[in-house]
Short mmCIF file of C-alpha atoms in Angstrom, two decimals:
data_model
loop_
_atom_site.label_atom_id
_atom_site.label_comp_id
_atom_site.label_asym_id
_atom_site.label_seq_id
_atom_site.Cartn_x
_atom_site.Cartn_y
_atom_site.Cartn_z
CA MET A 710 -0.05 0.02 0.04
CA LYS A 711 2.87 2.45 0.82
CA PHE A 712 4.24 1.88 -2.77
CA SER A 713 1.02 2.76 -4.44
CA TYR A 714 0.57 5.88 -2.20
CA GLU A 715 4.05 7.02 -3.18
CA ILE A 716 3.14 6.67 -6.89
CA VAL A 717 0.01 8.77 -6.48
CA ILE A 718 2.05 11.50 -4.82
CA VAL A 719 4.71 11.49 -7.51
CA LEU A 720 2.04 11.58 -10.29
CA GLY A 721 0.13 14.40 -8.45
CA LEU A 722 3.44 16.48 -8.16
CA ALA A 723 4.16 15.86 -11.82
CA ALA A 724 0.76 17.03 -12.87
CA CYS A 725 1.24 20.29 -10.99
CA SER A 726 4.79 21.04 -12.47
CA ASN A 727 5.34 23.61 -15.18
CA PRO A 728 5.08 21.78 -18.55
CA THR A 729 7.31 24.33 -20.43
CA LYS A 730 10.27 23.42 -18.03
CA GLU A 731 9.73 19.74 -17.83
CA ALA A 732 8.16 18.76 -21.18
CA PRO A 733 9.71 15.50 -22.33
CA ALA A 734 12.23 15.55 -24.99
CA GLY A 735 10.95 14.14 -28.29
CA THR A 736 7.82 16.17 -28.43
CA TYR A 737 8.48 17.09 -32.07
CA TYR A 738 9.91 15.13 -35.03
CA ASP A 739 13.66 14.58 -34.36
CA LEU A 740 14.95 16.39 -37.37
CA LYS A 741 18.35 17.00 -35.84
CA SER A 742 19.23 13.27 -35.64
CA TYR A 743 18.24 12.68 -39.30
CA ILE A 744 20.37 15.64 -40.52
CA GLU A 745 23.37 14.69 -38.40
CA GLN A 746 23.13 11.16 -39.86
CA GLN A 747 22.97 12.56 -43.40
CA ILE A 748 25.98 14.74 -42.80
CA SER A 749 27.94 11.89 -41.55
CA GLN A 750 26.93 9.60 -44.47
CA LEU A 751 27.52 12.44 -47.14
CA GLN A 752 30.98 13.29 -45.62
CA LYS A 753 31.95 9.68 -46.05
CA GLN A 754 30.55 9.07 -49.49
CA GLN A 755 31.49 12.50 -51.18
CA PRO A 756 28.92 12.33 -53.84
CA THR A 757 28.99 14.48 -56.95
CA VAL A 758 26.76 17.54 -56.50
CA VAL A 759 25.57 20.04 -59.16
CA LYS A 760 25.38 23.18 -56.98
CA GLN A 761 24.06 26.60 -57.86
CA SER A 762 24.72 29.53 -55.42
CA GLY A 763 24.06 33.19 -55.63
CA PHE A 764 24.22 36.25 -53.51
CA GLY A 765 22.44 39.45 -54.78
CA ASN A 766 22.80 39.50 -58.58
CA ASP A 767 25.80 37.18 -58.58
CA LYS A 768 25.15 33.50 -59.44
CA GLU A 769 27.36 30.59 -60.29
CA GLN A 770 26.97 26.95 -60.97
CA GLN A 771 29.58 24.16 -60.38
CA THR A 772 29.82 20.44 -60.23
CA THR A 773 31.84 19.32 -57.15
CA LYS A 774 32.59 16.54 -54.76
CA THR A 775 34.20 18.80 -52.07
CA ILE A 776 31.44 20.10 -49.83
CA ASP A 777 31.61 20.73 -46.12
CA TRP A 778 28.30 18.99 -45.36
CA SER A 779 28.14 20.34 -41.85
CA ARG A 780 28.21 23.80 -43.24
CA GLU A 781 25.99 23.16 -46.20
CA LEU A 782 23.16 21.53 -44.16
CA ASP A 783 23.53 23.83 -41.08
CA LEU A 784 20.28 25.65 -41.70
CA PHE A 785 18.46 22.33 -41.58
CA LEU A 786 19.93 21.69 -38.25
CA GLN A 787 18.76 25.17 -37.18
CA ALA A 788 15.30 24.22 -38.32
CA ASP A 789 15.01 21.46 -35.67
CA ILE A 790 12.50 22.46 -33.12
CA ASN A 791 12.79 19.46 -30.85
CA LYS A 792 14.42 21.53 -28.15
CA GLN A 793 13.53 21.71 -24.49
CA ALA A 794 12.92 25.51 -24.60
CA TYR A 795 10.54 25.12 -27.60
CA GLN A 796 8.30 22.38 -26.20
CA SER A 797 5.16 24.39 -25.92
CA SER A 798 5.79 27.02 -28.61
CA TYR A 799 4.33 25.22 -31.69
CA GLN A 800 1.00 24.10 -32.99
CA LYS A 801 1.08 20.47 -34.19
CA ASN A 802 -0.86 19.03 -37.18
CA ARG A 803 -0.81 15.54 -38.49
CA PRO A 804 -2.85 15.54 -41.78
CA ASP A 805 -1.89 11.94 -42.17
CA SER A 806 0.27 9.26 -40.41
CA LEU A 807 3.33 10.16 -42.60
CA THR A 808 3.24 14.03 -42.25
CA TYR A 809 4.36 16.31 -39.29
CA GLU A 810 3.41 19.91 -39.56
CA TYR A 811 4.43 22.57 -36.91
CA SER A 812 3.70 26.31 -36.90
CA LEU A 813 4.73 28.76 -34.30
CA LYS A 814 2.09 29.86 -31.99
CA PRO A 815 0.75 33.48 -31.94
CA GLY A 816 2.97 35.50 -29.47
CA GLU A 817 5.90 33.36 -29.66
CA ASN A 818 9.20 34.79 -30.89
CA LEU A 819 11.43 31.94 -32.23
CA PRO A 820 13.42 31.73 -35.43
CA VAL A 821 11.63 28.63 -36.93
CA LYS A 822 8.11 29.80 -38.04
CA GLN A 823 7.07 26.64 -39.82
CA LEU A 824 8.41 23.09 -40.23
CA ARG A 825 6.94 20.28 -42.35
CA VAL A 826 8.34 16.72 -42.46
CA GLU A 827 6.85 14.08 -44.83
CA LEU A 828 7.94 10.52 -44.36
CA ASP A 829 8.40 7.80 -47.01
CA SER A 830 5.80 5.05 -46.49
CA ALA A 831 8.40 2.27 -46.90
CA THR A 832 11.47 3.51 -45.05
CA ARG A 833 9.76 5.91 -42.51
CA GLN A 834 12.71 8.37 -43.34
CA PRO A 835 12.03 11.87 -44.44
CA ARG A 836 11.27 12.23 -48.04
CA LEU A 837 10.56 15.94 -47.84
CA VAL A 838 11.55 18.58 -45.32
CA LYS A 839 10.42 22.25 -45.54
CA ALA A 840 11.08 25.02 -43.05
CA THR A 841 10.83 28.78 -42.89
CA LEU A 842 13.16 30.57 -40.53
CA ARG A 843 12.81 34.31 -39.77
CA THR A 844 14.86 36.72 -37.53
CA ARG A 845 14.05 40.32 -37.07
CA ASN A 846 15.41 42.99 -34.71
CA SER A 847 16.00 46.71 -34.90
CA LEU A 848 19.20 46.27 -36.90
CA TYR A 849 18.82 43.06 -38.94
CA GLU A 850 16.10 41.06 -40.63
CA SER A 851 16.51 37.75 -42.51
CA GLU A 852 14.28 35.02 -43.92
CA ARG A 853 15.44 31.62 -44.97
CA ASN A 854 13.26 29.03 -46.74
CA VAL A 855 14.74 25.66 -46.83
CA TRP A 856 13.65 22.42 -48.29
CA LEU A 857 15.15 19.01 -49.09
CA GLU A 858 14.04 15.78 -50.84
CA SER A 859 15.32 12.33 -50.06
CA ASP A 860 15.22 9.06 -51.83
CA LYS A 861 15.18 5.93 -49.56
CA GLY A 862 16.47 8.19 -46.71
CA THR A 863 19.31 9.75 -48.50
CA ILE A 864 19.35 13.38 -49.56
CA LYS A 865 19.10 13.90 -53.30
CA HIS A 866 18.16 17.64 -53.58
CA TYR A 867 18.33 20.54 -51.13
CA HIS A 868 17.41 24.18 -51.60
CA ILE A 869 17.99 27.36 -49.38
CA GLU A 870 16.82 30.72 -50.35
CA GLY A 871 15.91 33.96 -48.73
CA PHE A 872 17.31 37.46 -47.92
CA GLN A 873 19.16 39.23 -45.26
CA GLN A 874 19.01 42.99 -44.69
CA LEU A 875 20.68 45.44 -42.34
CA ALA A 876 18.47 48.29 -41.27
CA TRP A 877 20.32 50.90 -43.40
CA LEU A 878 20.91 48.82 -46.56
CA ASP A 879 18.85 47.09 -49.24
CA ALA A 880 17.79 43.49 -48.81
CA LYS A 881 20.29 40.97 -50.41
CA ARG A 882 18.78 37.79 -51.71
CA PHE A 883 20.66 34.57 -51.54
CA LEU A 884 20.33 31.02 -52.98
CA ILE A 885 21.92 27.64 -52.66
CA ASP A 886 20.53 24.70 -54.59
CA GLY A 887 22.25 21.29 -54.67
CA GLU A 888 21.35 18.17 -56.54
CA VAL A 889 23.24 14.97 -55.59
CA THR A 890 23.76 13.33 -58.93
CA GLN A 891 26.15 10.49 -58.32
CA PHE A 892 27.56 8.54 -55.40
CA SER A 893 30.92 6.96 -55.56
CA GLU A 894 31.19 3.31 -56.81
CA LYS A 895 32.41 2.08 -53.35
CA THR A 896 29.20 3.49 -51.58
CA LEU A 897 26.83 3.27 -54.37
CA ILE A 898 23.34 3.88 -53.09
CA TRP A 899 21.81 5.40 -56.12
CA LYS A 900 22.71 7.16 -59.36
CA LYS A 901 20.49 9.74 -60.95
#
């Protein structure tokens, strides 16, 4: 009887605690783990990527195998909302069993405004990730729209675009678009 009484007290105290401080980890889709796994995999495989980048009116395209994937996919890590401080800041929507949608609640001021993750029905890995990140203060404003597509759990296309603006200057648009076209023969997963 004493054991059951202690459980009731513990459960009662847990129910009275502040949910924003003690919300369990894993409330939202774990995008960070997926992106970190992709970074590790892409660093090892060094696939060929057709990459287009631009800042302002300057644009260039190149085909390369030398990409710092940690830097290249950093904004996708920043789009992860599965953080203790964010646990009660987003509205959740599950239009179907394979889709996670999150939007920032009114009155909240966090950089990730929206996040959508669509899973592949066979692999249960993300096949599409889309996010909008926005930062605004008296000196600086930026918006970044990011998305990536995967095939069998491996990134095949990623896209980052947006603008950044200092208060006294015009907005500068930027773009990064990468298409993974070929993996090396040793670690062949797929070829376009």
